[in-house]
Short mmCIF file of C-alpha atoms in Angstrom, two decimals:
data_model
loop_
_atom_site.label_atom_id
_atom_site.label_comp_id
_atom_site.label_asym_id
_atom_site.label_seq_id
_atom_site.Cartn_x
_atom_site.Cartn_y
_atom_site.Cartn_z
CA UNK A 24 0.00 0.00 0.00
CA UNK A 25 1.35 3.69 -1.00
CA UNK A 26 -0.02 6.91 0.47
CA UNK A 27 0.82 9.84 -1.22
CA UNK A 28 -0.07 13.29 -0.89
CA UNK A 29 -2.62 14.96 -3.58
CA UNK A 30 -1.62 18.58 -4.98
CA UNK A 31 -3.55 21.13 -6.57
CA UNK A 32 -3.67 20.58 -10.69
CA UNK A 33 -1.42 23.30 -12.33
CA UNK A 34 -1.91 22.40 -15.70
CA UNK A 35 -4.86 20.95 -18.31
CA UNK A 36 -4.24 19.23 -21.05
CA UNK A 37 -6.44 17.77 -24.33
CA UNK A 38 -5.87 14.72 -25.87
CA UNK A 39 -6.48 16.59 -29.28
CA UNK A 40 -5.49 20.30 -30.10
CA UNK A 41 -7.26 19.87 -33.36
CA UNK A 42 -10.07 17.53 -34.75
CA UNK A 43 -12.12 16.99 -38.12
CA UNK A 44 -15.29 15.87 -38.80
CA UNK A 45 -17.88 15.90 -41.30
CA UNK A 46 -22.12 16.47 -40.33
CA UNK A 47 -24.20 13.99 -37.97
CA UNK A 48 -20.66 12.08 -36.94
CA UNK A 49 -19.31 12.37 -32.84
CA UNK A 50 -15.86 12.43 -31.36
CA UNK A 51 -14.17 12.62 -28.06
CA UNK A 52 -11.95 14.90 -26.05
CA UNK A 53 -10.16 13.44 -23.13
CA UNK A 54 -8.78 15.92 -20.67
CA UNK A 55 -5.80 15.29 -18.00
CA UNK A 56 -4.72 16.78 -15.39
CA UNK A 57 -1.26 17.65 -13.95
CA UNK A 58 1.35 16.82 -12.02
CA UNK A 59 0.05 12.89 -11.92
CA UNK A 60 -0.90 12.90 -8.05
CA UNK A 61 -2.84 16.44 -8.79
CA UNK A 62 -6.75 16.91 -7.74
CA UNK A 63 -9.34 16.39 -10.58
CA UNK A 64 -11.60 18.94 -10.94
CA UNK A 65 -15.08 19.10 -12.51
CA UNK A 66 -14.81 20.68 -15.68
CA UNK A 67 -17.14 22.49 -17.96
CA UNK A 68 -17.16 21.95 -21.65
CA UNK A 69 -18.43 24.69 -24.06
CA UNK A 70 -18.14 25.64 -27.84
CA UNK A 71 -17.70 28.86 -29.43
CA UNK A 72 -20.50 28.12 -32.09
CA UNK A 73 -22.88 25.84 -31.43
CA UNK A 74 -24.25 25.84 -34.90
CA UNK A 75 -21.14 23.93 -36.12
CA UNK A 76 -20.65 21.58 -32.74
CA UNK A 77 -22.77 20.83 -29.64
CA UNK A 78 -20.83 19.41 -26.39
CA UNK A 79 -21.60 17.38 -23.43
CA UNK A 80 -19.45 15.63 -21.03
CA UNK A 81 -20.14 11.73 -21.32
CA UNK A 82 -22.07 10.62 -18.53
CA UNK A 83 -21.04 11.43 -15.01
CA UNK A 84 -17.10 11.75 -16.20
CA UNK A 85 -16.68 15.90 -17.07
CA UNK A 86 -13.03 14.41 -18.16
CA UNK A 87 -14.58 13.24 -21.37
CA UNK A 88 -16.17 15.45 -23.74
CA UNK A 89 -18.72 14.23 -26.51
CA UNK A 90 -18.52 16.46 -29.88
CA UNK A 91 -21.43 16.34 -32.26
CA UNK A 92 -20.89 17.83 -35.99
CA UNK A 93 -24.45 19.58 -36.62
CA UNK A 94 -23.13 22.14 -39.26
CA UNK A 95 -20.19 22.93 -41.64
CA UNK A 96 -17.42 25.85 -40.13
CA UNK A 97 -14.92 25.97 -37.07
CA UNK A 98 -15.34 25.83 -33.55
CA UNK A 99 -13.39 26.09 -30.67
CA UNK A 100 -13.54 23.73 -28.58
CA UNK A 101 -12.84 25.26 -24.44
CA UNK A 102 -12.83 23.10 -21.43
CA UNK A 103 -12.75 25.30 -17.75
CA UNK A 104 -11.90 23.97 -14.53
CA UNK A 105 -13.46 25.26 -11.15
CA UNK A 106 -9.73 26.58 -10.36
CA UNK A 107 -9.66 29.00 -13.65
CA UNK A 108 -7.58 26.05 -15.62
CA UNK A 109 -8.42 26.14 -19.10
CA UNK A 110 -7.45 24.15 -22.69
CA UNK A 111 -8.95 24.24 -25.92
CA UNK A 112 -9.09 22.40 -29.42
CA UNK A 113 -9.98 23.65 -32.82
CA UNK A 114 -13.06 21.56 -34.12
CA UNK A 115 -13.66 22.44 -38.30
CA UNK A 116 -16.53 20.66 -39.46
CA UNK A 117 -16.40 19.71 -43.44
CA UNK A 118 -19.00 20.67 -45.76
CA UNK A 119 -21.53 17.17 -46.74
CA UNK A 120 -21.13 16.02 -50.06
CA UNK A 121 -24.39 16.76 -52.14
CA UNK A 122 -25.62 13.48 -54.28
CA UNK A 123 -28.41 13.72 -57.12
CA UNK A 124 -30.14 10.13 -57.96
CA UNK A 125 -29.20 9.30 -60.75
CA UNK A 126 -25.45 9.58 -60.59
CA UNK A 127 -22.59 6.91 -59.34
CA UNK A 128 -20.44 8.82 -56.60
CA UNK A 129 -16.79 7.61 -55.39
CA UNK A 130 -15.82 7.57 -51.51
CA UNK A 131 -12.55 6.82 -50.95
CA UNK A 132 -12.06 4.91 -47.84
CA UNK A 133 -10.05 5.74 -45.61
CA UNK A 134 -9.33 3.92 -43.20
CA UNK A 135 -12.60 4.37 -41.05
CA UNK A 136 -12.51 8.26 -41.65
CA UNK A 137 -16.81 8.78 -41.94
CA UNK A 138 -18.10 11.36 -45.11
CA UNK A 139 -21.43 12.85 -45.06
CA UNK A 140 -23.37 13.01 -48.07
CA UNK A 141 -26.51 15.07 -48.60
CA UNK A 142 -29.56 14.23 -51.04
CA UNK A 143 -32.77 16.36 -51.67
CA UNK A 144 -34.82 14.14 -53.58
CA UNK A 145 -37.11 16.23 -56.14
CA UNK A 146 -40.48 14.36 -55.36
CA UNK A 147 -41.80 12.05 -52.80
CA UNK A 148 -40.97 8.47 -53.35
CA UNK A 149 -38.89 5.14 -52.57
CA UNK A 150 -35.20 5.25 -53.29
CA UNK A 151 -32.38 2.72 -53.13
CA UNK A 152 -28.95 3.23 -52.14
CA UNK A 153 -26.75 0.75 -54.21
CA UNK A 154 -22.59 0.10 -53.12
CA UNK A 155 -20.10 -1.17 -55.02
CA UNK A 156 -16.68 -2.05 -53.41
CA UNK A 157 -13.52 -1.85 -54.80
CA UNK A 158 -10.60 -3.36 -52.95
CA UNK A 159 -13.19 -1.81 -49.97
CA UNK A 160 -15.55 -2.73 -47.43
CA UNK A 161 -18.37 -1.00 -45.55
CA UNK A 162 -18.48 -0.05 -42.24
CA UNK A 163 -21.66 1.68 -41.34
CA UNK A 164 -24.03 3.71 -43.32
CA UNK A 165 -26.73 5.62 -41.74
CA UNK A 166 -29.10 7.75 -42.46
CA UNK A 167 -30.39 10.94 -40.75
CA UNK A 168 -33.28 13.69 -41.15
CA UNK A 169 -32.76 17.58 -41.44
CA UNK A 170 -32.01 18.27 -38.21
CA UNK A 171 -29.40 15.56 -38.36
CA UNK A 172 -31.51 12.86 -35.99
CA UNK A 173 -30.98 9.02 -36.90
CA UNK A 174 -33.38 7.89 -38.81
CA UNK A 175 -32.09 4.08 -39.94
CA UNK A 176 -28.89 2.10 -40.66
CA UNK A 177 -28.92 1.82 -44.28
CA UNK A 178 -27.75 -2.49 -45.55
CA UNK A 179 -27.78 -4.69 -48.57
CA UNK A 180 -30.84 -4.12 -50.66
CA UNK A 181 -31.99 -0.74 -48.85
CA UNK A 182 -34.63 1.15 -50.13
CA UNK A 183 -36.57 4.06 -48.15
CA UNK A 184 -39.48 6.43 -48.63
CA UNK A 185 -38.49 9.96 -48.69
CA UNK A 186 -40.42 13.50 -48.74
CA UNK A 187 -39.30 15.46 -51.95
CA UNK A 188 -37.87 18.21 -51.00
CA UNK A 189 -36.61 17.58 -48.15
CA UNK A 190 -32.88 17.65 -47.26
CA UNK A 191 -30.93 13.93 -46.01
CA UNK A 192 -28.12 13.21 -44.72
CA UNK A 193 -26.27 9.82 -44.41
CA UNK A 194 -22.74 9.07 -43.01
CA UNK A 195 -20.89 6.35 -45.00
CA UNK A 196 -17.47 4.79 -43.51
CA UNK A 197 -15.03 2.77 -45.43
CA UNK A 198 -12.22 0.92 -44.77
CA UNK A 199 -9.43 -0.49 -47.37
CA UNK A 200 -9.35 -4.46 -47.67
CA UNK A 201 -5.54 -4.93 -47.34
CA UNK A 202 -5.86 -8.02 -49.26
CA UNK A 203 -4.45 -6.45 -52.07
CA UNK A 204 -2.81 -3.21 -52.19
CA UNK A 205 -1.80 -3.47 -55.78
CA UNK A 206 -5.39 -1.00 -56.91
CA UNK A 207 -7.21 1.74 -55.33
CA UNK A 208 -9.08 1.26 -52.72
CA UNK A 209 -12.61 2.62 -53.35
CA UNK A 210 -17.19 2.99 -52.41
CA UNK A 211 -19.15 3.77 -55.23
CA UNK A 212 -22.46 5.08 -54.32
CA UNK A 213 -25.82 5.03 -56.47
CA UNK A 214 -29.32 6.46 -55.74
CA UNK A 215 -32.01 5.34 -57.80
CA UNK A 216 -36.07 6.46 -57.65
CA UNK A 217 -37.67 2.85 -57.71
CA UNK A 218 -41.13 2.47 -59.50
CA UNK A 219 -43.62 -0.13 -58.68
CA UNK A 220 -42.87 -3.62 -59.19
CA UNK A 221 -44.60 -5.80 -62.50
CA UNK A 222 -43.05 -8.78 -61.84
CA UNK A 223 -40.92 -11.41 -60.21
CA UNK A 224 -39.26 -14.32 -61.94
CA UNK A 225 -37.85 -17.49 -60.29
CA UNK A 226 -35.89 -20.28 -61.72
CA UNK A 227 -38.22 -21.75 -63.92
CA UNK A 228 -36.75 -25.47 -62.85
CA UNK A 229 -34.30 -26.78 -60.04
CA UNK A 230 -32.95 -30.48 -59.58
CA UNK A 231 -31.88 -30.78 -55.74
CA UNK A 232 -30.37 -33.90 -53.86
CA UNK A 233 -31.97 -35.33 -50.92
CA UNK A 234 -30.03 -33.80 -48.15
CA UNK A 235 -29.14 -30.85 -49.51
CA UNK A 236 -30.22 -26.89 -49.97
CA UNK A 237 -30.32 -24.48 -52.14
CA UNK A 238 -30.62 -20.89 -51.86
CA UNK A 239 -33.47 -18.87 -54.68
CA UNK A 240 -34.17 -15.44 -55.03
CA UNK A 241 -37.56 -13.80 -56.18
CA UNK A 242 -35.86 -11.39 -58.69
CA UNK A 243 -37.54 -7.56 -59.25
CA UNK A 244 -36.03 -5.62 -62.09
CA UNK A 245 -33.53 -3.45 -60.89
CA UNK A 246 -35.29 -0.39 -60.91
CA UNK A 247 -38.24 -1.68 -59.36
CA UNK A 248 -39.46 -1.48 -55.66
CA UNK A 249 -38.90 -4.65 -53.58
CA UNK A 250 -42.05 -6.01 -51.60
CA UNK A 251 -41.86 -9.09 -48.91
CA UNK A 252 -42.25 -12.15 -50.76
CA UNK A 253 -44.08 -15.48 -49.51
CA UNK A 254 -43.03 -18.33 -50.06
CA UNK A 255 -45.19 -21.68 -50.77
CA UNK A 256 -43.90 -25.25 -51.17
CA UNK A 257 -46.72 -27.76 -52.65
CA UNK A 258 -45.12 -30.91 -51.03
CA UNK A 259 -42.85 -30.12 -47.64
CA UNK A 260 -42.40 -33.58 -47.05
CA UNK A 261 -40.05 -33.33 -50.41
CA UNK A 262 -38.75 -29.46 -50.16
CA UNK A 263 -39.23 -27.47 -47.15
CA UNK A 264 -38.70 -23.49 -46.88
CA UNK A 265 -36.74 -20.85 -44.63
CA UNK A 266 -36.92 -17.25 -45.82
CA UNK A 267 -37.09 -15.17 -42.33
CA UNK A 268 -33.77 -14.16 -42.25
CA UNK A 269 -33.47 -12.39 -45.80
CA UNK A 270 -34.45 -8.48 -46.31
CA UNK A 271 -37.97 -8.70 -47.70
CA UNK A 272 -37.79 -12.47 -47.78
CA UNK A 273 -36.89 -12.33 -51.28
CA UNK A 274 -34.32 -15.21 -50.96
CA UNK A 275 -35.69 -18.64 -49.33
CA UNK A 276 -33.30 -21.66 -48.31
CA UNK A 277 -35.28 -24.76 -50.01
CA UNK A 278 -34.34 -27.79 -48.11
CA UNK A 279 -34.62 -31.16 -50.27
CA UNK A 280 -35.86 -34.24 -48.15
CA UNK A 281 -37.14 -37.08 -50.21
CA UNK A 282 -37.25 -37.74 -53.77
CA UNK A 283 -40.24 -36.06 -55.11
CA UNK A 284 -40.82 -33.07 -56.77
CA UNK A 285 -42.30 -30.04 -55.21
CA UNK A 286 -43.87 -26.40 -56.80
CA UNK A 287 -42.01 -23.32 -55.07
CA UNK A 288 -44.07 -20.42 -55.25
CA UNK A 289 -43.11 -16.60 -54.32
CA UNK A 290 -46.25 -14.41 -54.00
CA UNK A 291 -45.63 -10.40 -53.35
CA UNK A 292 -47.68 -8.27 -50.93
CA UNK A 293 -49.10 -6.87 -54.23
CA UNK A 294 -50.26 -10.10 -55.59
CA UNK A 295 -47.27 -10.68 -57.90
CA UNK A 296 -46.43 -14.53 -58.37
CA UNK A 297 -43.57 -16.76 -59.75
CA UNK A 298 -43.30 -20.31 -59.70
CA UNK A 299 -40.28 -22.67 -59.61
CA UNK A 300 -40.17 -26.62 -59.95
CA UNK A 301 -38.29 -28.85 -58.02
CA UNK A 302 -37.20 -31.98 -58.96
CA UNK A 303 -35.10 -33.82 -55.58
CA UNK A 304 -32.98 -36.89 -56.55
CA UNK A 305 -31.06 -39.40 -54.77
CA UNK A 306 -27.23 -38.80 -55.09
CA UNK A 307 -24.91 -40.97 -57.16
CA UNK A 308 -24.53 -44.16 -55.07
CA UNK A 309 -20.82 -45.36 -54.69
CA UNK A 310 -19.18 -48.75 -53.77
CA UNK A 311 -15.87 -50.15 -52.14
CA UNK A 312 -13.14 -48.51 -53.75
CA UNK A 313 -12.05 -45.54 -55.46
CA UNK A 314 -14.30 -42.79 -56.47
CA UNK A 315 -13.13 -39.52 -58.82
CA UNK A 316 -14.30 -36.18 -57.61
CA UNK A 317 -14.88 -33.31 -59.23
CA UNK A 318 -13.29 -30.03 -59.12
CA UNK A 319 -15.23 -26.98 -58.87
CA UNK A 320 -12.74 -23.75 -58.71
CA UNK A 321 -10.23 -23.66 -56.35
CA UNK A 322 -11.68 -26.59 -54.59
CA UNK A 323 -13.07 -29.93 -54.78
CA UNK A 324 -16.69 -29.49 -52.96
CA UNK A 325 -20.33 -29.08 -53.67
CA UNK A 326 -22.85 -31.15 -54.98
CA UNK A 327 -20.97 -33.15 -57.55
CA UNK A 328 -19.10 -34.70 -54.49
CA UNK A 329 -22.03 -36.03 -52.29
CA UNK A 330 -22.70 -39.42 -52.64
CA UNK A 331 -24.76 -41.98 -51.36
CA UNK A 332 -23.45 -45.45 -50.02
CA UNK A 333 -24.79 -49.06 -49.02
CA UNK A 334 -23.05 -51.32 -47.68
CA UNK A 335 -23.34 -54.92 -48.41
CA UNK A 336 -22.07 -56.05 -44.98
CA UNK A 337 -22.33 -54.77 -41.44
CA UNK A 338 -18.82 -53.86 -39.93
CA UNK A 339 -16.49 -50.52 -39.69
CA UNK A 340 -15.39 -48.68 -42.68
CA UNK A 341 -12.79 -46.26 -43.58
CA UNK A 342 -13.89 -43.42 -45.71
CA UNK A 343 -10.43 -40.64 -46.46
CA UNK A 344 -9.89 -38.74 -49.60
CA UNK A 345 -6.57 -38.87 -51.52
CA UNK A 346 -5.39 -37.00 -54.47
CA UNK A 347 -2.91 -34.70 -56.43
CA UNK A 348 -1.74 -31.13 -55.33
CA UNK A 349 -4.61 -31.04 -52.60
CA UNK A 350 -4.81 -30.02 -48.77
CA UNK A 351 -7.27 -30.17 -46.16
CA UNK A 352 -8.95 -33.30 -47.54
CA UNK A 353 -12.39 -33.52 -45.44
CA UNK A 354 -15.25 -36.11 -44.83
CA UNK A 355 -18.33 -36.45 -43.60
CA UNK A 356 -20.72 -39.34 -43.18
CA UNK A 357 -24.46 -39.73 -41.59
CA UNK A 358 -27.16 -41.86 -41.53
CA UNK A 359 -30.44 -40.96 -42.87
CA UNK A 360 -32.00 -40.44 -39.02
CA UNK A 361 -28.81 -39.31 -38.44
CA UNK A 362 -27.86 -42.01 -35.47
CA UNK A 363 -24.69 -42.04 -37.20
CA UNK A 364 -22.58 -38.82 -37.80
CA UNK A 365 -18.77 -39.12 -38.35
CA UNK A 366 -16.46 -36.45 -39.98
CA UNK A 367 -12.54 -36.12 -40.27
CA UNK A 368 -9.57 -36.23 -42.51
CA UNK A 369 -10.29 -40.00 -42.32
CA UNK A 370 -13.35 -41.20 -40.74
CA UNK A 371 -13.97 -44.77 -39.48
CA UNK A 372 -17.42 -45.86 -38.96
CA UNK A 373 -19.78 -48.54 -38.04
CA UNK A 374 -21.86 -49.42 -40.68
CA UNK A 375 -25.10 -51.27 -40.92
CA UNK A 376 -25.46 -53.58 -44.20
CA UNK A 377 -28.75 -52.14 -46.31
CA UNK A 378 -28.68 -48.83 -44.78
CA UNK A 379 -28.29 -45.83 -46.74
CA UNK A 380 -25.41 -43.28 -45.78
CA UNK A 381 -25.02 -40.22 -46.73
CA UNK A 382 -21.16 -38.84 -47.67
CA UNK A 383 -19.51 -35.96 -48.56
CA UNK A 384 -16.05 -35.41 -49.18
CA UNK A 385 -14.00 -31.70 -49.98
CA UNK A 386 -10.23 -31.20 -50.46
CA UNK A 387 -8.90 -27.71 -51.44
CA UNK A 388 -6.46 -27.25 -54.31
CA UNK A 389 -2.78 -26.16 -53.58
CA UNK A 390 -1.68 -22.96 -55.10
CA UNK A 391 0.15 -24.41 -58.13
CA UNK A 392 -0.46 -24.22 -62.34
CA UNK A 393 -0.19 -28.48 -62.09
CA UNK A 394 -3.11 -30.21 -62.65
CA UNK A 395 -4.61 -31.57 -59.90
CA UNK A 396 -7.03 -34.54 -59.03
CA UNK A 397 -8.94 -35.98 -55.59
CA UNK A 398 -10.61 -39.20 -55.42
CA UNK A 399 -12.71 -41.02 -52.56
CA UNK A 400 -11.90 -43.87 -50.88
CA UNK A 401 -13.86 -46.60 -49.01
CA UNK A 402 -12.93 -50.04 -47.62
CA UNK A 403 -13.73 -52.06 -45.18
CA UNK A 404 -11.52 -52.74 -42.30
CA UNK A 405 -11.44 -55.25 -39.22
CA UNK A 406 -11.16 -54.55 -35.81
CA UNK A 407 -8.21 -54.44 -34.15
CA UNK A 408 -6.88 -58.26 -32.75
CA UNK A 409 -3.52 -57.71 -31.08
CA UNK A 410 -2.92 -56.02 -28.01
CA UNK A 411 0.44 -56.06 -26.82
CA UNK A 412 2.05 -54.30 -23.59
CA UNK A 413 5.65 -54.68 -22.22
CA UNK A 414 7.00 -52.73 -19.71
CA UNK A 415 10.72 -52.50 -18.45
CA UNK A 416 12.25 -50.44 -15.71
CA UNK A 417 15.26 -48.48 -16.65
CA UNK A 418 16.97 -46.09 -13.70
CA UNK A 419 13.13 -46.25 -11.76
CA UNK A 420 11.58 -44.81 -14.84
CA UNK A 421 8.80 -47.21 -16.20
CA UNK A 422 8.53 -47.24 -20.54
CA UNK A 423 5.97 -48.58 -22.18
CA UNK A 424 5.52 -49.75 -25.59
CA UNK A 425 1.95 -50.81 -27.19
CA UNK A 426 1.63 -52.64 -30.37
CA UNK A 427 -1.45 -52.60 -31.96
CA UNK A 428 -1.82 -55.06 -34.89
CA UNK A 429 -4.85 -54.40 -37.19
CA UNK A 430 -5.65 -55.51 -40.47
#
């Protein structure tokens, strides 16, 4: 424990002496005190023009002072102690960029550094707000009225009703994707006026594996106002449907069950319909052995390597993929009630002779110009027979050495 005596503060300091911003974005001032064992005072935060920035300390700690952009100038920034102490930083607020629909826009991103764009539309109506990233990703977008209060955090497919004539603001911040540093890193920003919808389309035909998913999306033409969409199977004992976690449940997961086939259909708020068909089929049934896979990309995955298998006797088999120029080989196996559920870089499992299995096996592709190639294997292997332990005392240490024969 150390006692030690507290002096009266001689000297404030701010953490910033300057500070830029841009319209509806915060920052924040941290004052200190000194020498280090000197008394904190309560301090009071004001600005010189509170049309450009409004303070307030941050809840019940006057050290910290919250800065909120509200118009474009300078400000200074002055933070008093009871004593007559005083510091200050110079606050200049940039002007918000002003967008017309219409137009694509380029933010730069830098490195979490927020711009403020502003857009009058010329008559009421819905808009989107479309991003393209180059080299880029999105932090936050939001969106705020006139008098620069939130109104909603703009995401993918984000469309809004606005007032014509009325002025928006929305605070976009970027950061560079060091990935690849070789291009510019880059936001571009499109606003559109959306007009009703006519019509959605779906795929007019999909052939699924039992087992398996498949993502769908009830398509609007790009111009056209989204609605929520919802979503019908004829026969959910064959495809089944998830589409609550989509914006506007235009997408739906279809889940295939049984062979079958099963009529998908989207129906709009506004009555609009689109109908898919869905064919579910039984994967391609493998034996004891060796079985190609196919290569899809950079990988050897998806559909084209799930199989089906049946063995012809009960006992344990090993399932492991092997190959050419490959890594992180993968396998998975389950039973139809899923009793059985084994996975691995090789996978040994008890199988029952009739019973249908489900397998999938991935391997990715090394990063090489050779050709490369990835097969399956199954066999069937016996349980282990030999156990052997023999232990021998050297200098009071005890070794021991197992052999385990299997075949």
């Amino acid at each position: 424990l150390c006692v030690s005596q507290c002096i009266p503060a001689t000297n404030l300091t701010l953490s910033d002496e300057t500070v830029k911003g841009c319209l509806a974005t915060y920052k924040t001032i941290n004052a200190e005190f000194s020498p280090e064992n000197a008394i904190e005072e309560e301090i009071t935060w004001t600005s010189s023009n509170e049309s450009v920035v409004i303070v307030s300390h941050i809840w019940n700690n006057t050290k910290q002072c919250s800065i909120k952009c509200v118009g474009a100038g300078e400000a200074t920034i002055t933070a008093t102690t009871e004593s007559g102490l005083t510091a200050t930083c110079q606050v200049t607020v940039e002007e918000s960029i002003e967008i017309t629909s219409g137009e694509t826009y380029t933010v730069y991103a830098d490195d979490g550094y927020s711009h403020t764009y502003s857009f009058t539309p010329e008559a009421d109506g819905t808009y989107s707000f479309d991003f393209s990233c180059q080299n880029s990703y999105i932090d936050s977008f939001n969106m705020y009225d006139a008098d620069l209060e939130w109104l909603d955090e703009c995401s993918g497919d984000f469309q809004i009703e606005l007032t014509g004539g009325e002025t928006y603001y929305f605070v976009l911040r970027g950061w560079e994707d060091y990935y690849d540093e070789s291009d510019e890193s880059y936001i571009s920003l499109l606003v559109s006026k959306l007009v009703p919808a006519t019509e959605i389309t779906l795929p007019e035909a999909i052939t699924g594996k039992v087992g398996r998913g498949l993502t769908v999306e009830a398509e609007f033409a790009p111009n056209a106002i989204k609605e929520n969409v919802y979503w019908h199977s004829s026969d959910e004992s064959v495809v089944s449907i998830d589409s609550e976690y989509y914006a506007y449940n235009t997408e739906a997961f279809l889940e295939f069950l049984k062979v079958g086939t099963a009529v998908i259909t989207a129906t709009t708020e506004s009555g609009l319909t689109a109908t898919c068909t869905v064919s579910v089929v039984m994967p391609e049934e493998i034996s004891l052995g060796r079985t190609a896979m196919k290569r899809s990309g950079n990988s050897f995955k998806g559909a084209d390597n799930y199989f089906i298998f049946i063995p012809e006797e009960d006992g344990i088999y090993k399932f492991s993929v092997s190959g050419n120029k490959i890594l992180d080989e993968y396998v998975e196996i389950w039973s139809e009630d899923e009793s059985v559920y084994d996975y691995g870089n090789e996978v040994f499992s008890e199988l029952t002779a009739g019973e249908t299995y489900f397998c999938e096996a991935t391997a990715a592709v090394e990063y090489t110009d050779e050709p490369s190639s990835a097969a399956l294997n199954i066999k069937k292997v016996e349980k282990a027979t030999t156990l052997e332990l023999s232990e021998a005392d050297i200098s009071g240490a005890t070794s021991q050495v197992i052999r385990l024969d299997v075949t």
